[in-house]
mmCIF file of C-alpha atoms in Angstrom:
data_model
loop_
_atom_site.group_PDB
_atom_site.id
_atom_site.type_symbol
_atom_site.label_atom_id
_atom_site.label_comp_id
_atom_site.label_asym_id
_atom_site.label_seq_id
_atom_site.Cartn_x
_atom_site.Cartn_y
_atom_site.Cartn_z
ATOM 1 C CA MET A 229 -16.890 32.178 7.501
ATOM 2 C CA LYS A 230 -15.174 34.624 9.912
ATOM 3 C CA PRO A 231 -13.174 31.986 11.542
ATOM 4 C CA ALA A 232 -11.963 31.082 8.206
ATOM 5 C CA TRP A 233 -10.981 34.319 7.356
ATOM 6 C CA ASP A 234 -9.240 35.148 10.311
ATOM 7 C CA LYS A 235 -7.146 31.895 9.693
ATOM 8 C CA LEU A 236 -6.379 33.236 6.049
ATOM 9 C CA VAL A 237 -5.322 36.236 7.555
ATOM 10 C CA ASP A 238 -2.891 34.287 9.576
ATOM 11 C CA GLU A 239 -2.026 32.162 6.788
ATOM 12 C CA PHE A 240 -0.664 34.945 4.831
ATOM 13 C CA LYS A 241 0.871 37.050 7.363
ATOM 14 C CA GLY A 242 4.526 38.247 6.456
ATOM 15 C CA ASN A 243 3.936 37.752 2.915
ATOM 16 C CA ASP A 244 4.387 41.144 1.319
ATOM 17 C CA GLY A 245 2.904 40.428 -1.755
ATOM 18 C CA VAL A 246 -0.612 39.713 -0.504
ATOM 19 C CA VAL A 247 -2.825 41.298 1.905
ATOM 20 C CA ILE A 248 -5.727 39.921 3.419
ATOM 21 C CA ALA A 249 -7.905 42.462 5.359
ATOM 22 C CA ASP A 250 -11.370 43.136 6.336
ATOM 23 C CA VAL A 251 -14.038 46.189 6.826
ATOM 24 C CA ASP A 252 -17.062 46.111 8.510
ATOM 25 C CA CYS A 253 -19.507 48.006 6.187
ATOM 26 C CA THR A 254 -22.072 48.138 8.882
ATOM 27 C CA LEU A 255 -19.677 50.764 10.895
ATOM 28 C CA ASP A 256 -20.466 54.577 9.945
ATOM 29 C CA ASN A 257 -16.863 55.326 9.351
ATOM 30 C CA SER A 258 -16.475 52.372 6.985
ATOM 31 C CA LYS A 259 -19.853 53.118 4.798
ATOM 32 C CA GLU A 260 -18.444 55.620 2.472
ATOM 33 C CA LEU A 261 -15.527 53.211 1.483
ATOM 34 C CA CYS A 262 -17.880 50.184 1.248
ATOM 35 C CA SER A 263 -20.133 52.204 -1.211
ATOM 36 C CA LYS A 264 -17.021 53.337 -3.181
ATOM 37 C CA TYR A 265 -16.072 49.801 -4.182
ATOM 38 C CA GLY A 266 -19.592 48.446 -4.664
ATOM 39 C CA VAL A 267 -20.144 46.617 -1.379
ATOM 40 C CA ARG A 268 -23.647 45.985 -0.890
ATOM 41 C CA GLY A 269 -24.334 42.994 0.737
ATOM 42 C CA TYR A 270 -22.302 41.239 3.535
ATOM 43 C CA PRO A 271 -19.926 39.302 3.395
ATOM 44 C CA THR A 272 -18.606 40.622 0.330
ATOM 45 C CA ILE A 273 -15.071 39.389 -0.602
ATOM 46 C CA LYS A 274 -13.234 41.697 -3.366
ATOM 47 C CA TYR A 275 -9.445 41.262 -4.402
ATOM 48 C CA PHE A 276 -6.992 43.352 -6.217
ATOM 49 C CA THR A 277 -4.358 42.595 -8.290
ATOM 50 C CA SER A 278 -2.770 44.345 -11.123
ATOM 51 C CA SER A 279 -5.179 42.533 -13.586
ATOM 52 C CA THR A 280 -8.064 43.517 -11.718
ATOM 53 C CA ASP A 281 -10.379 46.455 -11.957
ATOM 54 C CA PRO A 282 -8.795 48.901 -9.533
ATOM 55 C CA MET A 283 -12.417 48.850 -7.621
ATOM 56 C CA GLY A 284 -11.495 44.907 -7.038
ATOM 57 C CA ASP A 285 -13.339 42.197 -8.435
ATOM 58 C CA LYS A 286 -15.697 39.966 -6.790
ATOM 59 C CA TYR A 287 -14.731 36.687 -5.358
ATOM 60 C CA GLU A 288 -17.542 34.113 -5.836
ATOM 61 C CA GLY A 289 -15.763 31.084 -4.699
ATOM 62 C CA GLY A 290 -16.189 28.910 -1.240
ATOM 63 C CA ARG A 291 -15.999 30.145 1.812
ATOM 64 C CA ASP A 292 -14.733 27.435 3.789
ATOM 65 C CA PHE A 293 -10.559 28.260 4.596
ATOM 66 C CA ASP A 294 -9.696 25.733 2.265
ATOM 67 C CA ALA A 295 -10.964 27.280 -0.562
ATOM 68 C CA LEU A 296 -10.061 30.678 0.374
ATOM 69 C CA LYS A 297 -6.747 29.516 0.892
ATOM 70 C CA ALA A 298 -6.306 27.694 -2.590
ATOM 71 C CA PHE A 299 -7.689 30.818 -4.573
ATOM 72 C CA ALA A 300 -5.188 33.251 -2.465
ATOM 73 C CA THR A 301 -2.357 31.341 -3.498
ATOM 74 C CA GLU A 302 -3.114 30.959 -7.121
ATOM 75 C CA ASN A 303 -4.491 34.401 -7.940
ATOM 76 C CA LEU A 304 -2.865 36.812 -5.228
ATOM 77 C CA GLY A 305 0.333 38.308 -5.708
ATOM 78 C CA PRO A 306 2.245 39.451 -8.739
ATOM 79 C CA SER A 307 -0.198 39.190 -12.188
ATOM 80 C CA CYS A 308 -0.190 40.150 -15.989
ATOM 81 C CA GLY A 309 -0.382 43.756 -15.895
ATOM 82 C CA PRO A 310 1.727 46.511 -17.105
ATOM 83 C CA ASP A 311 4.140 46.134 -14.674
ATOM 84 C CA ASN A 312 4.578 42.334 -15.364
ATOM 85 C CA LEU A 313 4.513 41.651 -18.782
ATOM 86 C CA ASP A 314 6.621 38.355 -18.145
ATOM 87 C CA LEU A 315 3.343 36.963 -16.712
ATOM 88 C CA CYS A 316 0.959 37.686 -19.262
ATOM 89 C CA SER A 317 -0.397 35.666 -22.381
ATOM 90 C CA ASP A 318 0.249 36.943 -26.286
ATOM 91 C CA GLU A 319 -3.328 38.046 -25.970
ATOM 92 C CA GLU A 320 -2.857 39.774 -22.466
ATOM 93 C CA LYS A 321 0.273 41.442 -23.977
ATOM 94 C CA ALA A 322 -1.783 42.820 -27.268
ATOM 95 C CA GLU A 323 -4.502 44.217 -24.956
ATOM 96 C CA ILE A 324 -2.177 45.981 -22.490
ATOM 97 C CA ALA A 325 -0.018 47.309 -25.676
ATOM 98 C CA LYS A 326 -3.825 48.430 -27.419
ATOM 99 C CA TYR A 327 -4.648 50.804 -24.353
ATOM 100 C CA GLN A 328 -0.851 51.807 -23.560
ATOM 101 C CA ALA A 329 -0.837 53.396 -27.804
ATOM 102 C CA MET A 330 -4.172 55.259 -26.576
ATOM 103 C CA ASP A 331 -3.529 58.722 -25.771
ATOM 104 C CA PRO A 332 -3.691 58.936 -21.834
ATOM 105 C CA GLU A 333 -5.941 61.830 -21.818
ATOM 106 C CA GLU A 334 -8.442 60.133 -24.090
ATOM 107 C CA MET A 335 -8.233 57.102 -21.466
ATOM 108 C CA GLN A 336 -8.680 59.486 -18.747
ATOM 109 C CA LYS A 337 -11.817 60.975 -20.348
ATOM 110 C CA THR A 338 -13.188 57.371 -20.681
ATOM 111 C CA VAL A 339 -12.699 56.453 -16.876
ATOM 112 C CA ASP A 340 -14.106 59.839 -15.767
ATOM 113 C CA ALA A 341 -17.303 59.377 -17.726
ATOM 114 C CA SER A 342 -17.580 55.652 -16.464
ATOM 115 C CA THR A 343 -16.743 57.019 -13.004
ATOM 116 C CA LYS A 344 -19.403 59.542 -13.087
ATOM 117 C CA ALA A 345 -22.169 57.628 -14.301
ATOM 118 C CA ALA A 346 -21.476 54.827 -11.996
ATOM 119 C CA ALA A 347 -21.511 57.946 -9.199
ATOM 120 C CA ASP A 348 -24.797 59.371 -10.570
ATOM 121 C CA ALA A 349 -26.411 55.715 -10.718
ATOM 122 C CA GLU A 350 -25.546 55.655 -6.917
ATOM 123 C CA ALA A 351 -26.877 59.136 -6.479
ATOM 124 C CA ASN A 352 -29.945 58.260 -8.306
ATOM 125 C CA PHE A 353 -30.353 55.074 -6.343
ATOM 126 C CA LYS A 354 -29.964 56.963 -2.846
ATOM 127 C CA ALA A 355 -32.168 59.846 -3.715
ATOM 128 C CA GLU A 356 -35.091 57.494 -5.000
ATOM 129 C CA VAL A 357 -34.826 55.048 -2.010
ATOM 130 C CA GLU A 358 -35.272 57.942 0.238
ATOM 131 C CA LYS A 359 -38.324 59.271 -1.452
ATOM 132 C CA LEU A 360 -39.545 55.230 -1.433
ATOM 133 C CA GLN A 361 -38.893 55.604 2.331
ATOM 134 C CA ALA A 362 -40.749 58.988 2.923
ATOM 135 C CA LYS A 363 -43.845 57.496 1.347
ATOM 136 C CA TYR A 364 -43.420 54.255 3.464
ATOM 137 C CA ASN A 365 -43.420 56.260 6.534
ATOM 138 C CA SER A 366 -46.239 58.345 5.094
ATOM 139 C CA LEU A 367 -48.545 55.136 3.997
ATOM 140 C CA MET A 368 -47.756 53.600 7.408
ATOM 141 C CA LYS A 369 -49.117 56.383 9.310
ATOM 142 C CA GLU A 370 -52.226 56.455 7.336
ATOM 143 C CA LYS A 371 -52.586 53.082 7.533
ATOM 144 C CA ASP A 372 -52.251 53.351 11.736
ATOM 145 C CA GLU A 373 -54.696 56.202 12.063
ATOM 146 C CA ALA A 374 -57.118 54.355 9.834
ATOM 147 C CA ILE A 375 -57.084 51.145 12.063
ATOM 148 C CA GLU A 376 -56.967 53.403 15.649
ATOM 149 C CA ALA A 377 -59.678 55.216 13.731
ATOM 150 C CA ALA A 378 -61.832 51.966 12.825
ATOM 151 C CA ASN A 379 -60.981 50.437 16.433
ATOM 152 C CA GLY A 380 -62.188 53.520 18.475
ATOM 153 C CA VAL A 381 -65.612 53.078 17.402
ATOM 154 C CA GLU A 382 -67.825 53.760 20.351
ATOM 155 C CA GLY A 383 -69.082 50.246 22.229
ATOM 156 C CA LEU A 384 -66.924 48.147 19.500
ATOM 157 C CA LYS A 385 -65.257 46.033 21.990
ATOM 158 C CA MET A 386 -68.683 45.071 23.808
ATOM 159 C CA MET A 387 -70.045 44.491 20.326
ATOM 160 C CA LYS A 388 -67.427 41.937 19.405
ATOM 161 C CA ILE A 389 -67.754 40.230 22.938
ATOM 162 C CA ILE A 390 -71.741 39.756 22.136
ATOM 163 C CA LEU A 391 -71.098 38.480 18.811
ATOM 164 C CA GLY A 392 -68.777 36.102 19.838
ATOM 165 C CA SER A 393 -71.013 34.946 22.370
ATOM 166 C CA LEU A 394 -73.991 34.522 20.173
ATOM 167 C CA LYS A 395 -72.227 32.844 18.055
ATOM 168 C CA LYS A 396 -71.184 30.203 21.115
ATOM 169 C CA SER A 397 -74.643 30.096 21.948
ATOM 170 C CA ASN A 398 -75.822 29.126 18.061
ATOM 171 C CA ALA A 399 -73.294 26.408 18.032
ATOM 172 C CA LYS A 400 -74.624 24.618 21.168
ATOM 173 C CA ASP A 401 -78.437 24.964 20.101
ATOM 174 C CA GLU A 402 -77.259 23.142 16.812
ATOM 175 C CA LEU A 403 -75.453 20.575 18.632
#
């Protein structure tokens, strides 16, 4: 997909209405940004317009150049929103008007509560994963110690060799 993405970047270079960029979420200095925007799998493509969630919407289309270019051409750039009402349908205009009529403080409280709930869920997830990792490490250590103890029985190796030899002898006798 990387060659198609790089070609798309070149295709839209110089277009002031569209920015095509990438972030390597495997790099330490990008992890916070990727976490903030909900990137958990790679590659993840998100797009941002005036009508998407401020955290971006996930692109679910094709990953080849033609599909990416078609999507970018049709969907990126100016779009319906409070700053571009002329691009909105009557239904979209009604939804925008509904929320514009709300008290900004109430809207902010709702957004803050939702953002906090998502951040709490992420923090809880990370804490629980850390606990699982610690338990996994403990179980691995216990298993390794038990196997080492089981294999440490005096003469075990020679007993296995002799039993293997006896099985061969018995097999030859049966023929």
